[in-house]
CSV table of C-alpha atoms in Angstrom, one decimal:
chain,number,residue,atom,x,y,z
E,1302,MET,CA,110.7,96.3,98.9
E,1303,LYS,CA,107.5,96.0,100.8
E,1304,TYR,CA,104.4,98.1,100.4
E,1305,LEU,CA,102.0,99.0,103.2
E,1306,ILE,CA,98.5,100.4,102.4
E,1307,ILE,CA,96.9,102.1,105.4
E,1308,GLY,CA,93.2,103.1,105.2
E,1309,HIS,CA,90.1,103.8,107.2
E,1310,GLY,CA,87.1,101.6,107.4
E,1311,GLY,CA,88.3,98.7,105.2
E,1312,PHE,CA,89.6,101.0,102.4
E,1313,ALA,CA,93.1,99.5,102.6
E,1314,ALA,CA,91.9,95.8,102.3
E,1315,GLY,CA,89.5,96.8,99.5
E,1316,THR,CA,92.3,98.6,97.6
E,1317,LYS,CA,94.5,95.5,97.9
E,1318,LYS,CA,91.7,93.3,96.6
E,1319,THR,CA,91.3,95.6,93.6
E,1320,VAL,CA,95.0,95.7,92.9
E,1321,GLU,CA,95.3,91.9,93.2
E,1322,PHE,CA,92.3,91.5,90.9
E,1323,LEU,CA,94.3,93.4,88.3
E,1324,VAL,CA,97.8,92.1,88.8
E,1325,GLY,CA,97.5,88.9,90.8
E,1326,GLU,CA,98.3,88.1,94.4
E,1327,ARG,CA,101.1,90.0,96.0
E,1328,GLU,CA,103.0,88.9,99.0
E,1329,ASP,CA,104.9,92.2,99.2
E,1330,VAL,CA,101.7,94.2,99.8
E,1331,LEU,CA,100.5,94.6,103.4
E,1332,THR,CA,97.4,96.4,104.7
E,1333,LEU,CA,96.4,98.1,107.9
E,1334,ASP,CA,92.8,99.2,108.2
E,1335,ILE,CA,92.0,101.7,110.9
E,1336,GLY,CA,88.7,101.9,112.6
E,1337,PRO,CA,87.0,101.6,116.0
E,1338,GLU,CA,87.7,97.9,116.1
E,1339,ALA,CA,91.4,98.3,115.3
E,1340,ALA,CA,92.5,99.8,118.6
E,1341,SER,CA,96.1,98.6,118.4
E,1342,TRP,CA,96.9,100.0,114.9
E,1343,LYS,CA,99.7,102.1,116.2
E,1344,GLU,CA,101.5,99.0,117.7
E,1345,GLN,CA,100.8,97.1,114.5
E,1346,LEU,CA,102.3,100.0,112.5
E,1347,GLN,CA,105.4,100.1,114.7
E,1348,ASP,CA,106.0,96.4,114.2
E,1349,LEU,CA,105.5,96.6,110.4
E,1350,THR,CA,107.9,99.5,110.0
E,1351,LYS,CA,110.5,97.7,112.1
E,1352,ASP,CA,110.1,94.4,110.3
E,1353,CYS,CA,110.2,95.9,106.8
E,1354,GLY,CA,112.7,98.6,107.3
E,1355,ASP,CA,115.8,96.8,106.3
E,1356,GLU,CA,114.4,95.6,102.9
E,1357,GLY,CA,112.7,98.9,102.2
E,1358,LEU,CA,109.2,100.0,102.8
E,1359,THR,CA,106.8,102.3,101.0
E,1360,VAL,CA,103.7,103.3,103.0
E,1361,PHE,CA,100.6,104.6,101.4
E,1362,THR,CA,98.0,106.4,103.6
E,1363,ASP,CA,94.6,107.2,102.4
E,1364,MET,CA,94.3,110.8,103.6
E,1365,PRO,CA,97.0,113.5,104.1
E,1366,GLY,CA,96.7,115.0,107.5
E,1367,SER,CA,94.9,111.9,109.0
E,1368,GLU,CA,96.0,110.5,112.3
E,1369,ALA,CA,97.7,107.6,110.5
E,1370,HIS,CA,99.6,110.0,108.3
E,1371,GLN,CA,100.7,112.0,111.3
E,1372,TYR,CA,101.8,108.9,113.1
E,1373,CYS,CA,103.8,107.8,110.1
E,1374,LEU,CA,105.6,111.1,110.1
E,1375,GLU,CA,106.7,110.4,113.7
E,1376,LEU,CA,107.8,106.9,112.9
E,1377,ARG,CA,109.9,108.1,110.0
E,1378,LYS,CA,112.2,109.8,112.6
E,1379,GLU,CA,113.1,106.3,114.0
E,1380,LYS,CA,113.0,104.2,110.9
E,1381,PRO,CA,113.1,105.9,107.5
E,1382,PHE,CA,110.6,104.7,104.9
E,1383,ARG,CA,108.9,106.3,101.9
E,1384,LEU,CA,105.5,107.8,102.7
E,1385,VAL,CA,102.8,108.8,100.2
E,1386,SER,CA,99.4,110.2,101.3
E,1387,GLY,CA,96.2,110.4,99.3
E,1388,TYR,CA,96.9,107.3,97.2
E,1389,ASN,CA,94.7,105.9,94.5
E,1390,VAL,CA,94.7,102.6,92.6
E,1391,ALA,CA,96.5,103.9,89.6
E,1392,LEU,CA,99.4,105.1,91.7
E,1393,LEU,CA,99.6,101.8,93.5
E,1394,LEU,CA,99.6,99.9,90.3
E,1395,GLU,CA,102.4,102.0,88.8
E,1396,ALA,CA,104.5,101.6,91.9
E,1397,LEU,CA,103.9,97.8,92.2
E,1398,LEU,CA,104.5,97.1,88.5
E,1399,ALA,CA,107.8,99.0,88.4
E,1400,ASP,CA,110.8,96.7,88.8
E,1401,GLU,CA,112.6,99.2,91.1
E,1402,MET,CA,111.6,102.7,91.8
E,1403,THR,CA,113.9,105.4,93.1
E,1404,ASP,CA,112.7,108.1,95.4
E,1405,GLU,CA,112.9,110.5,92.4
E,1406,GLU,CA,110.8,108.2,90.2
E,1407,LEU,CA,108.2,107.9,93.0
E,1408,GLU,CA,108.1,111.7,93.3
E,1409,GLU,CA,107.7,112.0,89.6
E,1410,LEU,CA,104.9,109.4,89.6
E,1411,VAL,CA,103.0,111.3,92.3
E,1412,GLY,CA,103.2,114.5,90.2
E,1413,GLU,CA,101.9,112.6,87.2
E,1414,MET,CA,99.0,111.2,89.2
E,1415,LYS,CA,98.0,114.7,90.3
E,1416,ASP,CA,97.7,115.7,86.6
E,1417,GLN,CA,95.4,112.7,85.9
E,1418,LEU,CA,92.7,113.9,88.3
E,1419,VAL,CA,90.1,115.7,86.2
E,1420,TYR,CA,86.8,117.5,87.0
E,1421,VAL,CA,85.0,116.4,83.8
E,1422,ASN,CA,82.3,119.1,84.0
E,1423,ASP,CA,85.0,121.7,83.3
E,1424,LEU,CA,85.9,119.9,80.1
E,1425,PHE,CA,82.3,120.3,78.9
E,1426,LYS,CA,82.4,124.1,79.6
E,1427,ASN,CA,85.3,124.4,77.1
E,1428,MET,CA,83.6,122.6,74.3
């Protein structure tokens, strides 16, 4: 399984650095940063999905509804891969540290991560 992190403005590379700081260097984690200087990101993404498709690929995009997310939806028609949008470091760590993760387990993990997002000010209102 390969993991591809896609982000805007250096977010993907920064996320990979954070993950590797916590768990060590990972050869199975790839990044694709999108910005004005990355004009050929669509071609790079096509190549990555083709190259990784046979061994399995999970793609994490930073923002649901972004151009990268929309383009990934189109690419999934040609080469199926798992796609998660709106990732955070906790989600990536859980996915990377699992020996093997089924589609159902990934879906459950995404649900658990949604529950971990907390607006702390609301907690103080209830105290």
